[in-house]
Coordinates of N, CA, C and O in Angstrom, one line a residue:
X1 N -24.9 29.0 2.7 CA -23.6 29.3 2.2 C -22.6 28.2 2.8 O -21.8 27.8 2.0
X2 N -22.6 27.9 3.7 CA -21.9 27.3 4.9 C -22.2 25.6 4.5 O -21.3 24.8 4.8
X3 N -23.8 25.1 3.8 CA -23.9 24.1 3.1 C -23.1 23.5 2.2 O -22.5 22.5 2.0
X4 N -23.3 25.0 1.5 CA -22.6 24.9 0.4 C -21.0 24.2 0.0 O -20.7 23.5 -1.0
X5 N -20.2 24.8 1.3 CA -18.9 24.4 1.0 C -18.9 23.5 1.9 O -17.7 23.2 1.8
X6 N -19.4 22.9 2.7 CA -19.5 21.3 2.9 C -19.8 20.4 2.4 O -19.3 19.3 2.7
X7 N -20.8 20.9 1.1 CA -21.4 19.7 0.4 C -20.3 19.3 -0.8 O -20.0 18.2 -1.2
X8 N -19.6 20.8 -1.2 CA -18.4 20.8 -2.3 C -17.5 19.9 -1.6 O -17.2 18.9 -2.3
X9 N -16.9 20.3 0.1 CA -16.0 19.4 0.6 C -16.2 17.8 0.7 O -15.2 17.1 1.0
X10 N -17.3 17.2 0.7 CA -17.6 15.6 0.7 C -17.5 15.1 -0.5 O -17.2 14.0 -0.8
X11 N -17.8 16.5 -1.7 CA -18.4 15.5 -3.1 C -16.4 15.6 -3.3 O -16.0 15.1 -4.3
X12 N -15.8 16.1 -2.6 CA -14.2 16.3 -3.3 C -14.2 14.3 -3.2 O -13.8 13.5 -4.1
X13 N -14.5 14.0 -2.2 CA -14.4 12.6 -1.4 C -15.5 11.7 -1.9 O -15.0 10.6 -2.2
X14 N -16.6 11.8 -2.1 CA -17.0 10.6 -2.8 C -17.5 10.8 -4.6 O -18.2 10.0 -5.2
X15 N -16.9 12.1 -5.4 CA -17.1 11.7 -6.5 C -16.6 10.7 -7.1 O -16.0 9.9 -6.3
X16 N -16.6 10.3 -8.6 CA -16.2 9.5 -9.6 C -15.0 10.2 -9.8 O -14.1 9.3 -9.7
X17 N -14.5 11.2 -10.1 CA -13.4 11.8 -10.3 C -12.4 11.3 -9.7 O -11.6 10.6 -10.1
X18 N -12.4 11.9 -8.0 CA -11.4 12.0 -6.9 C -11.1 10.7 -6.6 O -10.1 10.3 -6.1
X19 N -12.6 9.6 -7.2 CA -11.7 8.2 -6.2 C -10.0 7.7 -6.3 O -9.2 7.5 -5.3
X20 N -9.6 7.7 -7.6 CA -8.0 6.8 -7.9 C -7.3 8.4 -7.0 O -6.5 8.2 -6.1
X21 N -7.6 9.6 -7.1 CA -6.6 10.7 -6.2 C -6.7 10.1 -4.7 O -5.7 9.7 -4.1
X22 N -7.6 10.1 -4.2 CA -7.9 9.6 -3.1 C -7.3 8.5 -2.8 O -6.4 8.6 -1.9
X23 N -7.5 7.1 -3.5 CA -6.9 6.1 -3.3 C -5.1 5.9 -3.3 O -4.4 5.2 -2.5
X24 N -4.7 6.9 -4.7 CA -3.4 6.9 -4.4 C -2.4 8.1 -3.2 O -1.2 8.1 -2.9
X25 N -3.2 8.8 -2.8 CA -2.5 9.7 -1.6 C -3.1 8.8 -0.4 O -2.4 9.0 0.6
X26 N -4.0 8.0 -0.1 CA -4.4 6.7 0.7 C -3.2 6.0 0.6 O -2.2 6.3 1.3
X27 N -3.1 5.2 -0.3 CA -2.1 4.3 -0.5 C -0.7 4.6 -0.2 O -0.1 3.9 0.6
X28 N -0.2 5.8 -0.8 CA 1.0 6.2 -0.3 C 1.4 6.6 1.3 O 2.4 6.1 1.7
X29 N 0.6 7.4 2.1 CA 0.6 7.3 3.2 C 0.2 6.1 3.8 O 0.4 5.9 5.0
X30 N -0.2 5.3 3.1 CA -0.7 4.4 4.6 C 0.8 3.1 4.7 O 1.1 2.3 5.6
X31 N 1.5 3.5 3.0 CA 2.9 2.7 3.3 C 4.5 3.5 3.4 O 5.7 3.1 3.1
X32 N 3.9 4.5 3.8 CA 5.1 5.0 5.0 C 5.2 4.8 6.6 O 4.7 4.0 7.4
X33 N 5.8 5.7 6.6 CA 5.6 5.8 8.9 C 4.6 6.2 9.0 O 4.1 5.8 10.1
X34 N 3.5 7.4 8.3 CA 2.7 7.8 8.7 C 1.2 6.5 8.6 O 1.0 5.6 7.8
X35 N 0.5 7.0 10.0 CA -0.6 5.9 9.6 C -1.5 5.7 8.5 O -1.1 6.6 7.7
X36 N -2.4 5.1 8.0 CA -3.1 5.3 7.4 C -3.7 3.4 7.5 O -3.5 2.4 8.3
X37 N -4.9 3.7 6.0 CA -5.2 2.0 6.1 C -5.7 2.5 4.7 O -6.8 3.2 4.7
X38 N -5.0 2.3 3.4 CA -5.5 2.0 2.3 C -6.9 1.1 2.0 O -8.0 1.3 1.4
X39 N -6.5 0.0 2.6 CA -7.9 -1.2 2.5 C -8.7 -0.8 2.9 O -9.6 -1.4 2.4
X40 N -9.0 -0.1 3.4 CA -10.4 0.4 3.7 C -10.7 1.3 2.4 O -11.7 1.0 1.7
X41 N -10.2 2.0 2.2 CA -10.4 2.7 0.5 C -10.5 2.2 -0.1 O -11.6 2.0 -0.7
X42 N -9.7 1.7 -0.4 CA -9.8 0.5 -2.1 C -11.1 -0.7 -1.5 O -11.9 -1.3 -2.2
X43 N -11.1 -0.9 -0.6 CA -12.8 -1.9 -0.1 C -13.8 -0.8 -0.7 O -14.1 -1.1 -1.9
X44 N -14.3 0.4 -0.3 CA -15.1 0.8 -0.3 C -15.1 1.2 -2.0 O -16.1 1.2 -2.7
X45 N -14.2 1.5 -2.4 CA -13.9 2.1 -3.8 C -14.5 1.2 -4.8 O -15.3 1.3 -5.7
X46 N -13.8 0.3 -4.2 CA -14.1 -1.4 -5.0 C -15.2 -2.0 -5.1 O -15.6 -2.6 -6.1
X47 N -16.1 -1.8 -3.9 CA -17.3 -2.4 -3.7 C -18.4 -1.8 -4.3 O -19.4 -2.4 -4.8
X48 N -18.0 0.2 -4.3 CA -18.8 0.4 -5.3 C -18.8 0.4 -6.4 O -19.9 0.6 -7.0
X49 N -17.4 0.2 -7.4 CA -17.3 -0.1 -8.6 C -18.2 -1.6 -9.2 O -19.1 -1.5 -10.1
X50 N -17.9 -2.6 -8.5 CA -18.5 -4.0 -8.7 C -20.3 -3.7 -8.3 O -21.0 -4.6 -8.9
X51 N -20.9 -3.1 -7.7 CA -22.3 -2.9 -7.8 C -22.6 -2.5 -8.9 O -23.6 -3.0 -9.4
X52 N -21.8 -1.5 -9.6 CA -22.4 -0.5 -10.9 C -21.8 -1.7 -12.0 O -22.7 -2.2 -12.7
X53 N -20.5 -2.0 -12.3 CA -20.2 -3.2 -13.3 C -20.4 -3.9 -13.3 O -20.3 -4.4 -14.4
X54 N -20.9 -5.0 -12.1 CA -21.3 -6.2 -12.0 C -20.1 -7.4 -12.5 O -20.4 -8.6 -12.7
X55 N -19.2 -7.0 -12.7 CA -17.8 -7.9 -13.0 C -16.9 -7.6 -12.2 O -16.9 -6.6 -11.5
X56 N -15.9 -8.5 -12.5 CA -14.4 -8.5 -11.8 C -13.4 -7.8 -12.4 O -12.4 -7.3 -11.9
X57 N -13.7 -7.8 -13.5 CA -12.4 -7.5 -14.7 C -13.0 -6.3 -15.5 O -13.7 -6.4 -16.6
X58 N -12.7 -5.3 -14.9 CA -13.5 -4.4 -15.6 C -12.5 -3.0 -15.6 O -12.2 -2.7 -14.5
X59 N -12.2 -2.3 -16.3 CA -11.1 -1.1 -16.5 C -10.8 0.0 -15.5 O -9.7 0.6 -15.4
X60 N -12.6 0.4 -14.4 CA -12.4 1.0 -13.1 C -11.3 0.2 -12.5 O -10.2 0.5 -12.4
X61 N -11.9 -0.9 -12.1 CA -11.0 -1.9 -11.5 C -9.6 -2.5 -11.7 O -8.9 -3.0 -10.8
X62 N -9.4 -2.5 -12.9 CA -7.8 -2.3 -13.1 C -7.4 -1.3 -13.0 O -6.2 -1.5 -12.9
X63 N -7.6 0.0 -12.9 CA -7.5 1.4 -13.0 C -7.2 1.6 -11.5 O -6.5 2.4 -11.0
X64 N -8.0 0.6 -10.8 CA -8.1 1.2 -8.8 C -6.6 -0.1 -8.1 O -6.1 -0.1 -7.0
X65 N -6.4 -0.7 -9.1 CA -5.7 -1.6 -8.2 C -4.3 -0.8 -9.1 O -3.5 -0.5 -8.3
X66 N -4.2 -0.7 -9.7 CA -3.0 -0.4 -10.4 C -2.6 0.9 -9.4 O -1.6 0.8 -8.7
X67 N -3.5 2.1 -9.3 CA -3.4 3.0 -8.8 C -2.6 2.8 -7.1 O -1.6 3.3 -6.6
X68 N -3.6 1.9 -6.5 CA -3.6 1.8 -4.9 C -1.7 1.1 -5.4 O -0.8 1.9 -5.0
X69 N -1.5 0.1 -6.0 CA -0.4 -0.8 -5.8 C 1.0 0.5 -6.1 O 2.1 0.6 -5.5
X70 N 0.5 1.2 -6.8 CA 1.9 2.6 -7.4 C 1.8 3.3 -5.8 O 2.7 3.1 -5.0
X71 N 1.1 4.0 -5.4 CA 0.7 4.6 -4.8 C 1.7 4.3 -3.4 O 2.5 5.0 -2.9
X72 N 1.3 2.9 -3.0 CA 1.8 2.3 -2.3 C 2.8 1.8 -1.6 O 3.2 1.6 -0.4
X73 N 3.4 1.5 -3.3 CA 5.0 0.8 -3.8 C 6.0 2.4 -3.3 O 7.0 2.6 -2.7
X74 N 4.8 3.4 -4.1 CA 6.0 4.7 -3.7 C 6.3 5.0 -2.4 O 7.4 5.5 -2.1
X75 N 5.1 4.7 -1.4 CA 5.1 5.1 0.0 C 6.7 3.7 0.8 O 7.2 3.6 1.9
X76 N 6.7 3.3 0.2 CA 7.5 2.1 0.3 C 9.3 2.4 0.4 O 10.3 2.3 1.0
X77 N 8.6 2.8 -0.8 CA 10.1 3.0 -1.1 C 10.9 5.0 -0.5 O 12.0 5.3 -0.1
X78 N 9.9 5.7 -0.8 CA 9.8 6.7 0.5 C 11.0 6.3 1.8 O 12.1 6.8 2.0
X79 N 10.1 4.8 2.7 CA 10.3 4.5 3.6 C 12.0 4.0 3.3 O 13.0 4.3 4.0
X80 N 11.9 3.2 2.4 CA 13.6 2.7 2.2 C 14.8 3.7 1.9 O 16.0 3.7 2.1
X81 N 14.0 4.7 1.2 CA 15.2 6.2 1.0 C 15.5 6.6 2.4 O 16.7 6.7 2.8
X82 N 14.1 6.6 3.2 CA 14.6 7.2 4.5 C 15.8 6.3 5.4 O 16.5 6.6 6.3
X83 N 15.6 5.1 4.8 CA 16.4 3.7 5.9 C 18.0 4.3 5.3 O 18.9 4.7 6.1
X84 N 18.2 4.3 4.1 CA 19.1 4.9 3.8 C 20.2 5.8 4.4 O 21.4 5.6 4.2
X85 N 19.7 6.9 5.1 CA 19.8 8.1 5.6 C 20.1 7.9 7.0 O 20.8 8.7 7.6
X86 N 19.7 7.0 7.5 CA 20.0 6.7 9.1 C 21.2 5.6 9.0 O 21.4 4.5 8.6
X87 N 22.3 6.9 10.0 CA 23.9 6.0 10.2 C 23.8 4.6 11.3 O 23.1 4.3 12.3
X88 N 24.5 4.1 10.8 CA 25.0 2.5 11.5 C 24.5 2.7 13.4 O 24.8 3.8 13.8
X89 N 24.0 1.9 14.1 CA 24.1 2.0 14.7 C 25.1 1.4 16.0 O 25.4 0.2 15.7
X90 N 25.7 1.8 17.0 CA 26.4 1.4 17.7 C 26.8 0.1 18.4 O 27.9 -0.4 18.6
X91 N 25.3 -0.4 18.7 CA 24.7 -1.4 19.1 C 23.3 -1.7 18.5 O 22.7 -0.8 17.8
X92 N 22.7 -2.8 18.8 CA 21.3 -3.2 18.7 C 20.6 -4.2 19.4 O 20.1 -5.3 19.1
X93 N 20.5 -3.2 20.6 CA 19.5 -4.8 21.1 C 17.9 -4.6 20.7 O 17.2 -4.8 21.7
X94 N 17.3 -4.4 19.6 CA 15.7 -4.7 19.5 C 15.7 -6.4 18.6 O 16.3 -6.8 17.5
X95 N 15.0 -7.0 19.5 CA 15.1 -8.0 18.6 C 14.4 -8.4 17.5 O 14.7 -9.4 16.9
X96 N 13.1 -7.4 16.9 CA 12.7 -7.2 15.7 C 13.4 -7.0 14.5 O 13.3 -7.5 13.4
X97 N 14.5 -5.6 15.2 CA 15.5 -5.2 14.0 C 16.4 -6.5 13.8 O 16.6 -7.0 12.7
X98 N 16.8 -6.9 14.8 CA 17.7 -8.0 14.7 C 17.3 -9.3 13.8 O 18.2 -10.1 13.3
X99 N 16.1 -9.6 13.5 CA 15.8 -10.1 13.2 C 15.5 -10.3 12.0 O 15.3 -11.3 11.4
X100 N 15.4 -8.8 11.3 CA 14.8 -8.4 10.4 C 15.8 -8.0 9.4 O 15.5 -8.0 8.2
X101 N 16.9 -7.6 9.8 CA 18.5 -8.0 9.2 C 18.9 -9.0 8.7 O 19.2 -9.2 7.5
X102 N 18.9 -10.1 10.0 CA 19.2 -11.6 9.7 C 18.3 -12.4 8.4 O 18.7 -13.4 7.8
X103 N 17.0 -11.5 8.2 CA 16.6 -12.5 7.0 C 16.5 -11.6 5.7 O 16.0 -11.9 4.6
X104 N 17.1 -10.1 6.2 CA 17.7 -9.4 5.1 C 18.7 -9.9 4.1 O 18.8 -10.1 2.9
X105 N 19.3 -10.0 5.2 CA 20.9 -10.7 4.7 C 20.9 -12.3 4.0 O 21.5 -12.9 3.2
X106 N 19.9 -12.4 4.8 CA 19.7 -14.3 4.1 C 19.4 -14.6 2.9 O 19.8 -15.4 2.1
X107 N 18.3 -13.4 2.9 CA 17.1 -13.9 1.6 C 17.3 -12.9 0.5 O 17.1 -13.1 -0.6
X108 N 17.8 -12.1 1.0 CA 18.3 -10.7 0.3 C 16.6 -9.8 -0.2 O 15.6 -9.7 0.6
X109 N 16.6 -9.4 -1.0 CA 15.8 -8.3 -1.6 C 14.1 -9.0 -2.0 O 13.2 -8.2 -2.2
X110 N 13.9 -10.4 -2.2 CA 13.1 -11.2 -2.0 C 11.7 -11.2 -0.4 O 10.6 -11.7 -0.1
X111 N 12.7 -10.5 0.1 CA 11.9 -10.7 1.6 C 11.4 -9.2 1.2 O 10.8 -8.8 2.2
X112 N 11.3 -8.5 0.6 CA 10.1 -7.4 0.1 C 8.9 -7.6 0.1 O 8.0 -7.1 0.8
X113 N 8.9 -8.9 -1.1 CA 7.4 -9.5 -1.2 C 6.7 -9.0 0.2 O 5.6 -8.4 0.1
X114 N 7.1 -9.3 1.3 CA 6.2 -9.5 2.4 C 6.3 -7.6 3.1 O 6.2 -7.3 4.3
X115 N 6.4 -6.7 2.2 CA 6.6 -5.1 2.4 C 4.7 -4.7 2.7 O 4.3 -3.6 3.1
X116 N 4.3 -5.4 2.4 CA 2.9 -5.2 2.6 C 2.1 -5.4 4.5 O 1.1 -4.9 5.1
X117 N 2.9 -6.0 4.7 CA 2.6 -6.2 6.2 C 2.8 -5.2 7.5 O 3.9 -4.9 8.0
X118 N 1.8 -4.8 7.9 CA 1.8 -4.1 9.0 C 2.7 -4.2 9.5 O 3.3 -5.3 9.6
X119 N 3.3 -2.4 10.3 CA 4.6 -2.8 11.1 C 5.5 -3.2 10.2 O 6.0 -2.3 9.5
X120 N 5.8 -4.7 10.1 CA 6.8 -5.1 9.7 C 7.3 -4.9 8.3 O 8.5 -4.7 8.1
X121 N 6.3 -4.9 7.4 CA 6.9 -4.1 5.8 C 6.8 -2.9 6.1 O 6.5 -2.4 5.0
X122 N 7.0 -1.9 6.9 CA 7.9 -0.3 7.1 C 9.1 -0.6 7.7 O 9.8 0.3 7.6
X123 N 9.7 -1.6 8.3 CA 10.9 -2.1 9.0 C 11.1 -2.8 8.0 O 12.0 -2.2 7.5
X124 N 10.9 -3.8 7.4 CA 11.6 -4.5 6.2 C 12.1 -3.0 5.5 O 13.3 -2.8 6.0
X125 N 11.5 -1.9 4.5 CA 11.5 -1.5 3.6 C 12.8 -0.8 4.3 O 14.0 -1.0 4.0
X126 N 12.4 0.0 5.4 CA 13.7 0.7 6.0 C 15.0 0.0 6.2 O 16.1 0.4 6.0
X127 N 14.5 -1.6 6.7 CA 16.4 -2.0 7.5 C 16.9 -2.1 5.7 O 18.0 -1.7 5.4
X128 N 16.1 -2.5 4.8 CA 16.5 -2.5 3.1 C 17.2 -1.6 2.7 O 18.1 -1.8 1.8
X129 N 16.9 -0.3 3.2 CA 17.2 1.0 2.9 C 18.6 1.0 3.6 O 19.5 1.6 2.9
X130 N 19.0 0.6 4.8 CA 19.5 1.2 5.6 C 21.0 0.0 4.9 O 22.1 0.4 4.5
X131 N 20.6 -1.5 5.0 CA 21.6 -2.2 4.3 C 22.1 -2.0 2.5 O 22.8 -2.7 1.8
X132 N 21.3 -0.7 2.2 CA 22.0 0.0 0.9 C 21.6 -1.9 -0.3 O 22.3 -2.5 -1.2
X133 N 20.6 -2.0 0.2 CA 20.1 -3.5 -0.9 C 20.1 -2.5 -2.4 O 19.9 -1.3 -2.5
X134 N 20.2 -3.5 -3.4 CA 19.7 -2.8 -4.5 C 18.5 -1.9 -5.2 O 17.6 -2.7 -5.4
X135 N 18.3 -1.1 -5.4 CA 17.1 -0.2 -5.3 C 16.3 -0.9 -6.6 O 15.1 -1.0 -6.3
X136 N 16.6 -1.2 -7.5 CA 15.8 -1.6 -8.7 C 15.1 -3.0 -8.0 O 14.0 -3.0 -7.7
X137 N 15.8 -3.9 -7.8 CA 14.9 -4.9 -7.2 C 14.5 -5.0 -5.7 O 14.0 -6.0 -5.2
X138 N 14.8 -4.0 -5.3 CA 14.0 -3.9 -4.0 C 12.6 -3.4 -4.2 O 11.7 -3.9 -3.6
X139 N 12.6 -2.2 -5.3 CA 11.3 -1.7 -6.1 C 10.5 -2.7 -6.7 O 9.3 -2.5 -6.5
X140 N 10.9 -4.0 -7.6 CA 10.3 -5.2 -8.0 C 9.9 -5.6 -7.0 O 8.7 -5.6 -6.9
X141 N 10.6 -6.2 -5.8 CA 9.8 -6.9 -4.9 C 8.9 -6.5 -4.4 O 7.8 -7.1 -4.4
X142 N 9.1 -5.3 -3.7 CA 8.3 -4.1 -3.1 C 7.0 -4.3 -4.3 O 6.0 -4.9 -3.7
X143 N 6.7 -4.1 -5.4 CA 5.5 -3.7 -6.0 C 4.7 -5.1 -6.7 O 3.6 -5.2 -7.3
X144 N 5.6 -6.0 -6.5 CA 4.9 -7.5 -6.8 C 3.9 -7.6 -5.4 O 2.7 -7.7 -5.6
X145 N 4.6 -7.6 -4.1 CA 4.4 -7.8 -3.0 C 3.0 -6.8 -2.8 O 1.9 -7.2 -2.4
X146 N 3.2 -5.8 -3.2 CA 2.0 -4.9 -2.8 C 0.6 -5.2 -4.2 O -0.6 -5.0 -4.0
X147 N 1.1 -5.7 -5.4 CA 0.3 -5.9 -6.4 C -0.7 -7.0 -5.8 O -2.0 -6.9 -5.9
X148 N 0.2 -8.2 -5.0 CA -0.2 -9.5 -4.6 C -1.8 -9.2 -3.4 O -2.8 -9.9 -3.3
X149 N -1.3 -8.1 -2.9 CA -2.0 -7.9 -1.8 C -3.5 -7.2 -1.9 O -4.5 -7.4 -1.1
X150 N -3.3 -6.0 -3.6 CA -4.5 -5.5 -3.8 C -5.2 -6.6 -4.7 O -6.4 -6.5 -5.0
X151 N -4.6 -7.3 -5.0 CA -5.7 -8.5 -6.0 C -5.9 -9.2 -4.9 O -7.1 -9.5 -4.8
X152 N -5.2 -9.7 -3.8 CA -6.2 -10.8 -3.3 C -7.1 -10.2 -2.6 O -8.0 -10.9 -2.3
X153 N -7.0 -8.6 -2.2 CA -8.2 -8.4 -1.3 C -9.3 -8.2 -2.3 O -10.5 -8.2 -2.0
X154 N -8.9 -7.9 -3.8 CA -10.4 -7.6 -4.6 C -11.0 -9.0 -4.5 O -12.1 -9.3 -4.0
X155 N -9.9 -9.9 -5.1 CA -10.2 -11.3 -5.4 C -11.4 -11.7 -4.2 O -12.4 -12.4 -4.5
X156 N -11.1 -11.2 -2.5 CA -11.9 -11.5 -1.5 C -13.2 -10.5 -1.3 O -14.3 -10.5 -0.6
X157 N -12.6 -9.8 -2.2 CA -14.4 -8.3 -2.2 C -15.2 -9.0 -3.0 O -15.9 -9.8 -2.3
X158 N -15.4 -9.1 -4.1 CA -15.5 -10.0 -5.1 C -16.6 -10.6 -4.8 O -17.7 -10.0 -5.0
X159 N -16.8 -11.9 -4.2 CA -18.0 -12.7 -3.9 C -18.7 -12.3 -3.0 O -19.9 -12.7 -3.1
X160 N -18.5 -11.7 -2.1 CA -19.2 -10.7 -0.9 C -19.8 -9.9 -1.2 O -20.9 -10.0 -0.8
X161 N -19.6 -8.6 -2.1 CA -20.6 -7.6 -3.2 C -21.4 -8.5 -3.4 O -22.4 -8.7 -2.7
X162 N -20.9 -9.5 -4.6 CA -21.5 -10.0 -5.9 C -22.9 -11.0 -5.1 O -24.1 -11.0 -5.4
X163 N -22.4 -11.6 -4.5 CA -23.4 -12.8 -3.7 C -24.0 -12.4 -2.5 O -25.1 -13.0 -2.3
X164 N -23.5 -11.4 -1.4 CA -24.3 -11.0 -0.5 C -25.1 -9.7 -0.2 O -26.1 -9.6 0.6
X165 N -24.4 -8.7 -1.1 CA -25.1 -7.4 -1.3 C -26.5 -7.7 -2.3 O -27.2 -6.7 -2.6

């Protein structure tokens, strides 16, 4: 009995069904404050898609990147509602945030693109939030930036399945 609902609880996790659910509640948490690591999902998701299709361009696979990239964009932007919400501060001596202002203000809503980066794209996405930047193209940048990041890592799965597995 006790099998039973363990075996139900893994197949929740490696069916055909659950992967894009999986991937996009992955995705979304792993681009808020809370931890996570999507790449490791969409690797493993990916690598078994490309054994079974034997191609690159194949509709699982636009299906898993499209998913991880929404998923992700929304955990993103999550994070910029919250930047929003937090009043001006008094002072600032961190010199991350300080810094991360200064090329807010420079480059304006452009410096998203890089919302994909550990640490630093949950502090981009927030000080974004917090300088009230435009929400429509902060969303553009934000999901170009995150689109950029699940194609190059397929792009990098890709010949490692296909030629080493």
């Amino acid at each position: 009995m006790f099998t039973d609902y363990l075996t139900y609880f893994f197949n929740l996790f490696f069916s055909n069904e659950n992967q894009l659910i999986i991937m996009f509640v992955s995705a979304l948490v792993s681009a808020s404050l809370l931890p996570g690591n999507s790449e490791i999902v969409f690797s493993t998701i990916a690598t078994q898609t490309i054994l079974v299709e034997h191609s690159l361009i194949t509709s699982p696979l636009i299906w898993l990147v499209c998913v991880a990239t929404i998923g992700n964009t929304l955990g993103s932007l999550l994070t910029l509602y919250f930047g929003r919400l937090i009043p001006e501060p008094k002072s600032l001596n961190h010199k991350y945030a300080e810094w991360v202002i200064h090329k807010l203000n420079r480059y304006g809503t452009i410096m998203l693109l890089l919302s994909w980066l550990p640490l630093l794209g949950d502090l981009l996405c927030g000080v974004a939030g917090w300088l009230r930047l435009p929400l429509l193209k902060s969303a553009f940048y934000i999901f170009m930036g995150k689109l950029i990041r699940y194609l190059l890592l397929l792009i990098t799965i890709y010949p490692l399945v296909k030629y080493v597995l």
